mmCIF file of C-alpha atoms in Angstrom:
data_model
loop_
_atom_site.group_PDB
_atom_site.id
_atom_site.type_symbol
_atom_site.label_atom_id
_atom_site.label_comp_id
_atom_site.label_asym_id
_atom_site.label_seq_id
_atom_site.Cartn_x
_atom_site.Cartn_y
_atom_site.Cartn_z
ATOM 1 C CA MET A 1 12.071 -10.639 4.006
ATOM 2 C CA SER A 2 9.942 -7.950 1.699
ATOM 3 C CA THR A 3 6.882 -6.348 2.771
ATOM 4 C CA PRO A 4 4.278 -3.681 1.971
ATOM 5 C CA PRO A 5 5.182 0.082 2.008
ATOM 6 C CA PRO A 6 4.561 1.267 5.900
ATOM 7 C CA ALA A 7 2.251 4.228 6.418
ATOM 8 C CA ARG A 8 5.159 6.095 7.512
ATOM 9 C CA ARG A 9 8.930 5.580 7.845
ATOM 10 C CA THR A 10 9.634 2.804 10.908
ATOM 11 C CA SER A 11 11.317 4.981 13.513
ATOM 12 C CA GLY A 12 14.967 4.354 14.494
ATOM 13 C CA TRP A 13 18.259 5.471 13.263
ATOM 14 C CA VAL A 14 19.075 5.848 9.853
ATOM 15 C CA ILE A 15 22.806 4.412 8.941
ATOM 16 C CA GLY A 16 23.141 4.911 5.648
ATOM 17 C CA ARG A 17 21.044 4.534 2.458
ATOM 18 C CA ALA A 18 21.165 2.239 -0.438
ATOM 19 C CA ALA A 19 19.144 2.036 -3.560
ATOM 20 C CA GLY A 20 17.683 5.462 -2.915
ATOM 21 C CA ALA A 21 16.314 4.219 0.610
ATOM 22 C CA PRO A 22 17.443 4.505 4.151
ATOM 23 C CA ILE A 23 18.847 1.584 6.136
ATOM 24 C CA ILE A 24 17.405 1.866 9.558
ATOM 25 C CA LEU A 25 18.230 0.542 12.784
ATOM 26 C CA ALA A 26 15.279 -0.028 14.831
ATOM 27 C CA PRO A 27 15.575 0.214 18.956
ATOM 28 C CA SER A 28 14.486 -3.324 19.024
ATOM 29 C CA TRP A 29 17.916 -4.346 16.994
ATOM 30 C CA LEU A 30 19.787 -3.589 20.524
ATOM 31 C CA LEU A 31 17.843 -6.078 22.617
ATOM 32 C CA ALA A 32 18.509 -8.788 19.722
ATOM 33 C CA ALA A 33 22.036 -7.463 20.207
ATOM 34 C CA LEU A 34 22.134 -7.645 23.974
ATOM 35 C CA VAL A 35 20.596 -11.181 24.030
ATOM 36 C CA LEU A 36 22.515 -13.082 21.193
ATOM 37 C CA THR A 37 25.553 -11.553 22.820
ATOM 38 C CA LEU A 38 24.766 -13.402 26.417
ATOM 39 C CA LEU A 39 23.493 -16.248 24.337
ATOM 40 C CA PHE A 40 26.751 -16.598 22.116
ATOM 41 C CA ALA A 41 29.174 -15.740 25.067
ATOM 42 C CA PRO A 42 29.153 -19.424 26.725
ATOM 43 C CA THR A 43 30.247 -21.178 23.281
ATOM 44 C CA VAL A 44 33.017 -18.335 22.883
ATOM 45 C CA ARG A 45 34.109 -19.249 26.777
ATOM 46 C CA ASN A 46 33.940 -23.079 25.902
ATOM 47 C CA ARG A 47 36.137 -22.566 22.562
ATOM 48 C CA ILE A 48 39.034 -19.928 23.888
ATOM 49 C CA GLY A 49 38.640 -20.162 27.430
ATOM 50 C CA ASP A 50 37.580 -17.732 29.921
ATOM 51 C CA VAL A 51 39.362 -14.344 29.190
ATOM 52 C CA GLY A 52 36.871 -12.337 31.158
ATOM 53 C CA ALA A 53 35.060 -9.671 29.341
ATOM 54 C CA GLY A 54 36.741 -10.433 25.968
ATOM 55 C CA VAL A 55 34.384 -13.024 25.533
ATOM 56 C CA TYR A 56 31.364 -10.748 25.512
ATOM 57 C CA LEU A 57 33.382 -8.795 22.924
ATOM 58 C CA VAL A 58 34.256 -11.639 20.592
ATOM 59 C CA ALA A 59 30.468 -12.543 20.953
ATOM 60 C CA LEU A 60 29.518 -8.797 20.217
ATOM 61 C CA VAL A 61 31.418 -9.133 16.944
ATOM 62 C CA PHE A 62 29.828 -11.987 15.928
ATOM 63 C CA VAL A 63 26.445 -10.758 16.364
ATOM 64 C CA VAL A 64 27.923 -7.740 14.307
ATOM 65 C CA LEU A 65 28.613 -9.913 11.205
ATOM 66 C CA LEU A 66 25.315 -11.853 11.795
ATOM 67 C CA PHE A 67 22.953 -8.344 11.415
ATOM 68 C CA ALA A 68 25.644 -7.714 8.769
ATOM 69 C CA SER A 69 24.533 -10.803 7.075
ATOM 70 C CA VAL A 70 21.098 -9.556 7.325
ATOM 71 C CA LEU A 71 21.603 -6.344 6.003
ATOM 72 C CA VAL A 72 23.345 -7.980 2.774
ATOM 73 C CA HIS A 73 19.990 -9.952 2.606
ATOM 74 C CA GLU A 74 17.952 -7.226 2.726
ATOM 75 C CA LEU A 75 20.025 -5.129 0.077
ATOM 76 C CA ALA A 76 19.629 -8.162 -2.362
ATOM 77 C CA HIS A 77 15.913 -7.676 -2.239
ATOM 78 C CA GLY A 78 15.925 -3.812 -2.734
ATOM 79 C CA LEU A 79 18.895 -3.735 -5.356
ATOM 80 C CA VAL A 80 17.078 -6.505 -7.531
ATOM 81 C CA ALA A 81 13.448 -4.993 -6.624
ATOM 82 C CA ARG A 82 15.089 -1.843 -7.973
ATOM 83 C CA ALA A 83 16.405 -3.320 -11.127
ATOM 84 C CA ARG A 84 12.922 -4.916 -11.946
ATOM 85 C CA GLY A 85 11.278 -1.396 -11.694
ATOM 86 C CA GLN A 86 10.285 -1.297 -7.972
ATOM 87 C CA GLN A 87 11.566 1.393 -5.660
ATOM 88 C CA PRO A 88 12.516 0.066 -2.471
ATOM 89 C CA HIS A 89 11.076 2.352 0.524
ATOM 90 C CA GLU A 90 13.283 1.466 3.344
ATOM 91 C CA PHE A 91 15.780 -0.889 4.879
ATOM 92 C CA VAL A 92 15.119 -1.908 8.460
ATOM 93 C CA LEU A 93 17.318 -4.139 10.878
ATOM 94 C CA THR A 94 15.007 -5.401 13.993
ATOM 95 C CA LEU A 95 14.450 -7.519 16.768
ATOM 96 C CA TRP A 96 13.652 -10.597 14.115
ATOM 97 C CA GLY A 97 16.417 -9.642 11.574
ATOM 98 C CA GLY A 98 15.092 -7.369 9.042
ATOM 99 C CA HIS A 99 12.817 -6.437 6.255
ATOM 100 C CA THR A 100 12.566 -4.364 3.240
ATOM 101 C CA SER A 101 9.564 -2.171 2.106
ATOM 102 C CA PHE A 102 8.714 -1.439 -1.283
ATOM 103 C CA GLY A 103 6.772 1.338 -2.923
ATOM 104 C CA GLY A 104 4.418 -0.825 -4.736
ATOM 105 C CA ALA A 105 3.567 -4.565 -5.062
ATOM 106 C CA ALA A 106 5.531 -6.371 -7.877
ATOM 107 C CA PRO A 107 3.713 -6.281 -11.509
ATOM 108 C CA THR A 108 4.470 -9.919 -12.130
ATOM 109 C CA PRO A 109 4.734 -13.237 -10.390
ATOM 110 C CA ALA A 110 8.068 -13.572 -12.151
ATOM 111 C CA THR A 111 9.384 -10.315 -10.208
ATOM 112 C CA SER A 112 7.717 -11.276 -7.152
ATOM 113 C CA ALA A 113 9.500 -14.545 -7.096
ATOM 114 C CA LEU A 114 12.957 -13.155 -8.257
ATOM 115 C CA ILE A 115 13.102 -10.302 -5.581
ATOM 116 C CA ALA A 116 12.267 -12.820 -2.756
ATOM 117 C CA VAL A 117 14.518 -15.663 -4.013
ATOM 118 C CA VAL A 118 17.884 -13.170 -4.061
ATOM 119 C CA GLY A 119 17.924 -12.824 -0.558
ATOM 120 C CA PRO A 120 18.228 -16.352 0.675
ATOM 121 C CA ILE A 121 20.554 -16.770 -1.948
ATOM 122 C CA ALA A 122 22.783 -13.946 -0.884
ATOM 123 C CA ASN A 123 22.613 -15.514 2.857
ATOM 124 C CA LEU A 124 23.847 -18.691 1.025
ATOM 125 C CA VAL A 125 26.686 -17.401 -0.792
ATOM 126 C CA LEU A 126 27.786 -15.580 2.049
ATOM 127 C CA GLY A 127 27.853 -18.892 4.157
ATOM 128 C CA VAL A 128 30.033 -20.473 1.575
ATOM 129 C CA LEU A 129 32.713 -17.822 1.527
ATOM 130 C CA PHE A 130 32.746 -17.825 5.222
ATOM 131 C CA LEU A 131 33.123 -21.385 5.100
ATOM 132 C CA ALA A 132 35.848 -21.075 2.809
ATOM 133 C CA ALA A 133 37.704 -18.172 4.952
ATOM 134 C CA ALA A 134 37.018 -20.505 8.008
ATOM 135 C CA ARG A 135 39.097 -23.766 6.304
ATOM 136 C CA ALA A 136 41.868 -21.448 4.722
ATOM 137 C CA VAL A 137 42.612 -20.026 8.407
ATOM 138 C CA ASP A 138 42.663 -23.525 9.753
ATOM 139 C CA ALA A 139 45.083 -24.582 7.048
ATOM 140 C CA THR A 140 47.606 -22.097 7.931
ATOM 141 C CA ALA A 141 46.934 -22.384 11.719
ATOM 142 C CA THR A 142 49.760 -24.070 13.484
ATOM 143 C CA GLY A 143 47.559 -24.560 16.706
ATOM 144 C CA ALA A 144 43.882 -24.999 18.083
ATOM 145 C CA PRO A 145 41.760 -22.963 16.001
ATOM 146 C CA GLY A 146 41.540 -19.590 17.320
ATOM 147 C CA ILE A 147 38.663 -16.628 17.529
ATOM 148 C CA THR A 148 39.086 -15.891 13.733
ATOM 149 C CA SER A 149 38.355 -19.601 12.847
ATOM 150 C CA LEU A 150 35.482 -19.575 15.672
ATOM 151 C CA LEU A 151 33.547 -16.265 13.928
ATOM 152 C CA LEU A 152 34.514 -17.557 10.470
ATOM 153 C CA TYR A 153 32.468 -20.985 11.058
ATOM 154 C CA SER A 154 30.113 -19.496 13.202
ATOM 155 C CA GLY A 155 29.170 -16.904 10.201
ATOM 156 C CA ALA A 156 29.073 -19.783 7.552
ATOM 157 C CA ILE A 157 26.478 -21.870 10.009
ATOM 158 C CA THR A 158 24.059 -18.946 10.743
ATOM 159 C CA ASN A 159 24.035 -17.705 7.081
ATOM 160 C CA GLY A 160 23.334 -21.038 5.641
ATOM 161 C CA PHE A 161 20.678 -21.554 8.389
ATOM 162 C CA VAL A 162 19.223 -18.145 7.576
ATOM 163 C CA GLY A 163 19.309 -18.631 3.822
ATOM 164 C CA LEU A 164 17.865 -22.209 3.979
ATOM 165 C CA PHE A 165 15.289 -21.405 6.590
ATOM 166 C CA ASN A 166 14.052 -18.449 4.788
ATOM 167 C CA LEU A 167 13.260 -20.745 1.753
ATOM 168 C CA VAL A 168 11.031 -22.628 3.546
ATOM 169 C CA PRO A 169 7.262 -21.894 1.641
ATOM 170 C CA GLY A 170 5.195 -20.069 3.691
ATOM 171 C CA LEU A 171 4.349 -16.743 4.477
ATOM 172 C CA PRO A 172 5.969 -14.579 5.829
ATOM 173 C CA LEU A 173 9.485 -16.060 4.687
ATOM 174 C CA ASP A 174 10.928 -15.450 1.670
ATOM 175 C CA GLY A 175 9.883 -19.130 0.245
ATOM 176 C CA GLY A 176 6.258 -17.963 0.949
ATOM 177 C CA ARG A 177 6.614 -14.935 -1.577
ATOM 178 C CA VAL A 178 8.221 -17.786 -4.064
ATOM 179 C CA LEU A 179 5.082 -19.981 -3.658
ATOM 180 C CA GLU A 180 2.571 -17.034 -3.309
ATOM 181 C CA ALA A 181 4.060 -16.507 -7.114
ATOM 182 C CA VAL A 182 3.767 -19.738 -8.227
ATOM 183 C CA VAL A 183 0.040 -19.876 -7.125
ATOM 184 C CA TRP A 184 -0.332 -16.366 -8.655
ATOM 185 C CA ALA A 185 1.146 -17.565 -12.234
ATOM 186 C CA VAL A 186 -0.946 -20.534 -12.075
ATOM 187 C CA THR A 187 -4.622 -19.158 -10.764
ATOM 188 C CA ARG A 188 -3.861 -15.744 -12.323
ATOM 189 C CA ASN A 189 -5.247 -14.191 -9.183
ATOM 190 C CA ARG A 190 -2.191 -12.572 -7.143
ATOM 191 C CA HIS A 191 -4.443 -12.746 -3.858
ATOM 192 C CA THR A 192 -5.349 -16.331 -3.936
ATOM 193 C CA GLY A 193 -1.390 -17.082 -3.901
ATOM 194 C CA THR A 194 -1.161 -14.810 -0.977
ATOM 195 C CA VAL A 195 -3.735 -16.768 0.960
ATOM 196 C CA VAL A 196 -2.330 -19.939 -0.036
ATOM 197 C CA ALA A 197 1.110 -19.000 1.057
ATOM 198 C CA GLY A 198 -0.143 -17.708 4.352
ATOM 199 C CA TRP A 199 -1.969 -20.993 5.290
ATOM 200 C CA CYS A 200 1.339 -22.316 4.569
ATOM 201 C CA GLY A 201 3.076 -20.074 6.847
ATOM 202 C CA ARG A 202 0.514 -21.361 9.522
ATOM 203 C CA VAL A 203 1.566 -24.743 9.064
ATOM 204 C CA VAL A 204 4.960 -23.885 9.067
ATOM 205 C CA ALA A 205 4.620 -21.710 12.533
ATOM 206 C CA VAL A 206 3.076 -24.746 14.022
ATOM 207 C CA GLY A 207 5.818 -27.163 12.926
ATOM 208 C CA VAL A 208 8.752 -25.028 14.622
ATOM 209 C CA PHE A 209 7.221 -25.156 17.688
ATOM 210 C CA ALA A 210 6.444 -28.890 17.584
ATOM 211 C CA TRP A 211 9.702 -29.358 16.335
ATOM 212 C CA ALA A 212 11.299 -27.904 19.512
ATOM 213 C CA LEU A 213 8.516 -29.727 21.791
ATOM 214 C CA LEU A 214 7.578 -33.063 20.443
ATOM 215 C CA LEU A 215 10.710 -33.970 18.313
ATOM 216 C CA PRO A 216 12.581 -34.443 21.977
ATOM 217 C CA LEU A 217 9.660 -36.918 23.458
ATOM 218 C CA VAL A 218 9.510 -38.945 20.615
ATOM 219 C CA ARG A 219 13.645 -39.395 20.796
ATOM 220 C CA GLY A 220 12.854 -40.052 24.622
ATOM 221 C CA TYR A 221 14.556 -37.097 26.317
ATOM 222 C CA GLN A 222 13.456 -34.134 27.702
ATOM 223 C CA PRO A 223 12.939 -31.048 25.642
ATOM 224 C CA ASN A 224 15.005 -28.042 26.240
ATOM 225 C CA VAL A 225 13.422 -25.109 27.907
ATOM 226 C CA GLY A 226 15.284 -22.935 26.119
ATOM 227 C CA GLU A 227 14.821 -24.217 23.008
ATOM 228 C CA VAL A 228 11.329 -24.539 23.276
ATOM 229 C CA LEU A 229 10.880 -20.919 24.373
ATOM 230 C CA TRP A 230 12.990 -19.478 21.512
ATOM 231 C CA ALA A 231 10.758 -21.805 19.115
ATOM 232 C CA ALA A 232 7.717 -20.262 20.652
ATOM 233 C CA LEU A 233 8.806 -17.265 20.119
ATOM 234 C CA ILE A 234 9.807 -17.730 16.312
ATOM 235 C CA GLY A 235 6.463 -19.595 15.932
ATOM 236 C CA ALA A 236 4.429 -16.873 17.043
ATOM 237 C CA PHE A 237 5.939 -14.284 14.851
ATOM 238 C CA LEU A 238 5.691 -16.310 11.960
ATOM 239 C CA TRP A 239 1.796 -17.348 13.021
ATOM 240 C CA SER A 240 1.386 -13.578 13.197
ATOM 241 C CA GLY A 241 3.023 -12.588 9.809
ATOM 242 C CA ALA A 242 1.043 -15.599 8.023
ATOM 243 C CA SER A 243 -2.365 -14.845 9.751
ATOM 244 C CA GLY A 244 -1.618 -11.329 8.463
ATOM 245 C CA ALA A 245 -0.893 -12.376 4.954
ATOM 246 C CA VAL A 246 -4.138 -14.380 5.004
ATOM 247 C CA ARG A 247 -6.374 -11.599 6.234
ATOM 248 C CA GLY A 248 -4.645 -9.034 3.713
ATOM 249 C CA GLY A 249 -4.925 -11.843 0.885
ATOM 250 C CA LYS A 250 -8.674 -12.148 1.677
ATOM 251 C CA ALA A 251 -9.246 -8.430 1.926
ATOM 252 C CA GLN A 252 -7.610 -7.616 -1.276
ATOM 253 C CA ARG A 253 -9.563 -10.346 -3.384
ATOM 254 C CA ALA A 254 -12.882 -8.775 -1.497
ATOM 255 C CA VAL A 255 -11.650 -5.188 -2.814
ATOM 256 C CA ASP A 256 -10.895 -6.620 -6.634
ATOM 257 C CA GLN A 257 -14.954 -7.427 -6.116
ATOM 258 C CA VAL A 258 -16.188 -4.302 -5.315
ATOM 259 C CA THR A 259 -18.524 -2.447 -7.892
ATOM 260 C CA PHE A 260 -21.330 0.108 -7.861
ATOM 261 C CA ALA A 261 -23.560 -3.266 -8.156
ATOM 262 C CA THR A 262 -21.792 -4.951 -4.898
ATOM 263 C CA VAL A 263 -22.026 -1.815 -2.718
ATOM 264 C CA GLY A 264 -24.144 1.221 -4.190
ATOM 265 C CA ARG A 265 -27.635 1.660 -3.783
ATOM 266 C CA ARG A 266 -29.742 3.004 -6.668
ATOM 267 C CA ALA A 267 -31.128 6.450 -6.690
ATOM 268 C CA ALA A 268 -33.967 8.590 -8.064
ATOM 269 C CA THR A 269 -33.461 12.225 -8.536
ATOM 270 C CA VAL A 270 -35.587 15.335 -7.886
ATOM 271 C CA GLY A 271 -35.199 18.998 -7.553
ATOM 272 C CA HIS A 272 -34.801 20.841 -4.789
ATOM 273 C CA ALA A 273 -38.423 22.547 -5.111
ATOM 274 C CA ASP A 274 -40.330 19.237 -5.172
ATOM 275 C CA SER A 275 -42.166 17.593 -2.240
ATOM 276 C CA VAL A 276 -41.429 14.511 -0.352
ATOM 277 C CA ALA A 277 -44.523 13.156 -2.137
ATOM 278 C CA ARG A 278 -42.717 13.490 -5.212
ATOM 279 C CA ALA A 279 -40.072 12.174 -3.817
ATOM 280 C CA GLY A 280 -41.484 8.756 -2.888
ATOM 281 C CA ALA A 281 -43.281 8.874 -6.153
ATOM 282 C CA ALA A 282 -40.129 9.255 -8.153
ATOM 283 C CA ALA A 283 -38.479 6.211 -6.203
ATOM 284 C CA ALA A 284 -41.246 3.863 -6.549
ATOM 285 C CA ALA A 285 -41.190 4.846 -10.499
ATOM 286 C CA ALA A 286 -37.459 4.160 -10.905
ATOM 287 C CA GLY A 287 -37.669 1.292 -8.252
ATOM 288 C CA ALA A 288 -34.750 2.834 -6.423
ATOM 289 C CA GLU A 289 -33.944 2.599 -2.677
ATOM 290 C CA GLU A 290 -32.991 6.020 -2.186
ATOM 291 C CA VAL A 291 -33.611 10.102 -3.592
ATOM 292 C CA VAL A 292 -31.086 12.441 -4.538
ATOM 293 C CA VAL A 293 -31.820 15.744 -4.469
ATOM 294 C CA LEU A 294 -30.593 17.888 -7.160
ATOM 295 C CA SER A 295 -29.324 21.700 -6.972
ATOM 296 C CA PRO A 296 -30.596 24.266 -9.799
ATOM 297 C CA ASP A 297 -27.139 23.870 -11.756
ATOM 298 C CA GLY A 298 -27.819 20.093 -11.905
ATOM 299 C CA ARG A 299 -25.192 19.165 -8.804
ATOM 300 C CA PRO A 300 -26.176 16.397 -6.376
ATOM 301 C CA ALA A 301 -26.953 18.970 -3.560
ATOM 302 C CA ALA A 302 -28.588 16.200 -0.862
ATOM 303 C CA TYR A 303 -30.001 12.898 -0.327
ATOM 304 C CA VAL A 304 -33.459 12.270 1.416
ATOM 305 C CA ASP A 305 -33.279 10.547 4.987
ATOM 306 C CA ARG A 306 -35.913 7.441 4.838
ATOM 307 C CA ALA A 307 -36.274 7.919 8.439
ATOM 308 C CA ALA A 308 -37.309 11.318 8.341
ATOM 309 C CA ALA A 309 -39.679 11.051 5.281
ATOM 310 C CA ALA A 310 -41.213 8.300 6.425
ATOM 311 C CA SER A 311 -42.133 10.219 9.319
ATOM 312 C CA VAL A 312 -43.833 12.961 7.608
ATOM 313 C CA PRO A 313 -47.976 11.996 7.395
ATOM 314 C CA ALA A 314 -49.210 11.113 4.352
ATOM 315 C CA GLU A 315 -51.790 14.366 4.010
ATOM 316 C CA ALA A 316 -48.998 16.660 4.797
ATOM 317 C CA ALA A 317 -46.085 14.775 2.070
ATOM 318 C CA GLY A 318 -47.584 16.675 -0.990
ATOM 319 C CA THR A 319 -46.808 20.272 1.005
ATOM 320 C CA THR A 320 -43.712 19.247 2.649
ATOM 321 C CA PRO A 321 -40.306 20.013 1.052
ATOM 322 C CA VAL A 322 -37.838 17.471 -0.053
ATOM 323 C CA THR A 323 -35.270 19.297 1.569
ATOM 324 C CA ALA A 324 -36.825 19.207 4.886
ATOM 325 C CA VAL A 325 -36.022 15.633 5.181
ATOM 326 C CA ALA A 326 -32.797 15.567 3.244
ATOM 327 C CA VAL A 327 -29.026 15.504 4.454
ATOM 328 C CA PRO A 328 -26.661 17.721 2.644
ATOM 329 C CA LEU A 329 -24.207 16.505 0.575
ATOM 330 C CA PRO A 330 -20.889 18.555 0.474
ATOM 331 C CA VAL A 331 -19.188 19.485 -2.836
ATOM 332 C CA GLY A 332 -17.230 16.981 -4.044
ATOM 333 C CA ALA A 333 -18.880 14.198 -2.226
ATOM 334 C CA VAL A 334 -19.390 12.487 -5.660
ATOM 335 C CA VAL A 335 -17.722 8.916 -7.125
ATOM 336 C CA ASP A 336 -17.910 7.824 -10.715
ATOM 337 C CA ALA A 337 -19.838 4.622 -10.398
ATOM 338 C CA SER A 338 -17.955 2.966 -13.292
ATOM 339 C CA LEU A 339 -14.922 2.374 -11.379
ATOM 340 C CA THR A 340 -14.172 -0.841 -9.876
ATOM 341 C CA GLY A 341 -12.039 -2.532 -7.269
ATOM 342 C CA ALA A 342 -9.476 -0.410 -5.560
ATOM 343 C CA ALA A 343 -9.961 2.220 -7.703
ATOM 344 C CA LEU A 344 -13.283 2.553 -6.547
ATOM 345 C CA VAL A 345 -12.672 1.865 -3.057
ATOM 346 C CA GLN A 346 -10.040 4.674 -3.271
ATOM 347 C CA ALA A 347 -12.585 7.032 -4.593
ATOM 348 C CA VAL A 348 -14.730 6.270 -2.155
ATOM 349 C CA GLY A 349 -12.475 6.706 0.509
ATOM 350 C CA GLN A 350 -11.365 10.321 -0.667
ATOM 351 C CA ALA A 351 -14.611 11.735 -1.116
ATOM 352 C CA THR A 352 -16.048 10.035 2.118
ATOM 353 C CA ARG A 353 -13.691 12.405 4.003
ATOM 354 C CA LEU A 354 -16.351 14.683 3.292
ATOM 355 C CA ALA A 355 -19.284 12.910 4.360
ATOM 356 C CA PRO A 356 -20.026 9.326 5.050
ATOM 357 C CA VAL A 357 -22.687 8.953 2.205
ATOM 358 C CA VAL A 358 -21.654 9.995 -1.566
ATOM 359 C CA ALA A 359 -23.288 10.266 -4.699
ATOM 360 C CA ALA A 360 -22.558 8.052 -7.611
ATOM 361 C CA THR A 361 -22.471 9.379 -10.837
ATOM 362 C CA VAL A 362 -21.924 7.681 -14.494
ATOM 363 C CA ASP A 363 -21.393 10.604 -17.038
ATOM 364 C CA GLY A 364 -22.569 12.849 -14.530
ATOM 365 C CA ARG A 365 -25.685 11.256 -14.154
ATOM 366 C CA VAL A 366 -26.684 10.388 -10.744
ATOM 367 C CA VAL A 367 -26.986 6.812 -10.587
ATOM 368 C CA GLY A 368 -27.379 5.942 -6.691
ATOM 369 C CA LEU A 369 -25.592 6.662 -3.410
ATOM 370 C CA ILE A 370 -22.791 4.525 -1.864
ATOM 371 C CA ARG A 371 -22.103 4.533 2.167
ATOM 372 C CA ALA A 372 -18.825 3.965 3.679
ATOM 373 C CA THR A 373 -20.060 1.501 6.005
ATOM 374 C CA ASP A 374 -21.244 -0.481 3.104
ATOM 375 C CA VAL A 375 -17.807 -0.579 1.461
ATOM 376 C CA ILE A 376 -16.116 -1.493 4.629
ATOM 377 C CA ALA A 377 -18.892 -4.461 5.155
ATOM 378 C CA ALA A 378 -17.961 -5.910 1.533
ATOM 379 C CA ILE A 379 -14.615 -5.653 2.006
ATOM 380 C CA ARG A 380 -14.553 -7.905 5.739
ATOM 381 C CA GLN A 381 -17.224 -10.055 4.606
#
C-alpha cells in the first residue's frame, strides 16, 4: 500500500534501509504477530500434533514469513517508485500489514498505476514460488507432509490472498490506486480519480463485512463469530482509509480552484497620514471591501478595521487619522495575488504565520487582503 509522506517519521524500530529509506517496525506489529501466532497455532497442532510450545514456535515462523512477504510487497512499491523518479520516504510494517510513503505524488497516471500494481504482483509471484517449493517438498517426502510443507503451503495461500485482495479496485488498496490512475487518465483530474476510487473503497469495506455476515445466513447456517469480528475490523480499516481518500480528494480539488478572486477581498490604498473619511471615500471610489494603509516607502503597513472605522462619528471622520482604526501588518505578511491553487494556499499558509490577514499584491501593487479563515472555508466547502 502506498501513502502520501507523513509529517514526520513513523515511530518504531528501524530494522534496515532500502532504496534510501528506513524500514520501520511499528509497535503495533508486535500485537499483530502475537494475535496471528495464536490464531495459526491450532492449524499447526492439527497438522503435526501436539508438540507443546513447539506449536507456537512453528506458528511464529509462519508469521515471520508472512511479514517478510509484506515487506517484499512494500519494497516492490518503493523500488519501482524510485526507478520512476519518486524517492520513498519510509517502509513501515504495522498491525495491518504495511505501507510505503513517498516524498511526493506520482507525476503521471501511468507511474501511479505501475507503482501500485507491482506490490500485489510481487505477492502473487511469491505465492507461486511457495507453491512450487511446497510441491517439491511433497514430491521428495516419504511420509506425511511435515512442518516445512505446512509453512510453504501457508505462504502460498497467504501471498495469493494478499496479492489478489490488494488488486480489488478501491482505496486504500493498491487496486484502488490503479482505478484512481485510470479515472485520472480519462478525466485528466487526479482528484476526481481519488474520490471515485475512495467511494469504491467504501463499497469494498461494506462488502467485506456483508460477505462474512450475510453469506452464511443466505446459505442457511450461522456466521462464525470470529470471522465476523475480523471482517468488521478489516471493513472498518478499509472504510476509514477510503473515507480519508474521499475527503482528501475533495480537499485537493478545492485547493486547485483557489485563486485571489475566490478567497481574496479587493482593497483600496491610502497613505498613513490620511483620515478615516479619506479611507472611506477611497474604498467607495474603487468599489473595494477593504482599505490598506501604506507606509511612506509604499509597503502595506496596516489594514483598516471596518468595525472600528464605522464607530467613528461622521463629524470626526475627517480629523481622525486612519492609523487610529488600523491593524498593523507585519513585514512579510504579503502574498502574490497572481498565484493559484496549491501555490497560493502554500504562500498564504506561510504568510499567515505572521498575521491572520495578509496583503495581496500584483507586481508590488496592493490589490486586496486575504484572510486565513476565508482560505480554510474555501477548501472545506
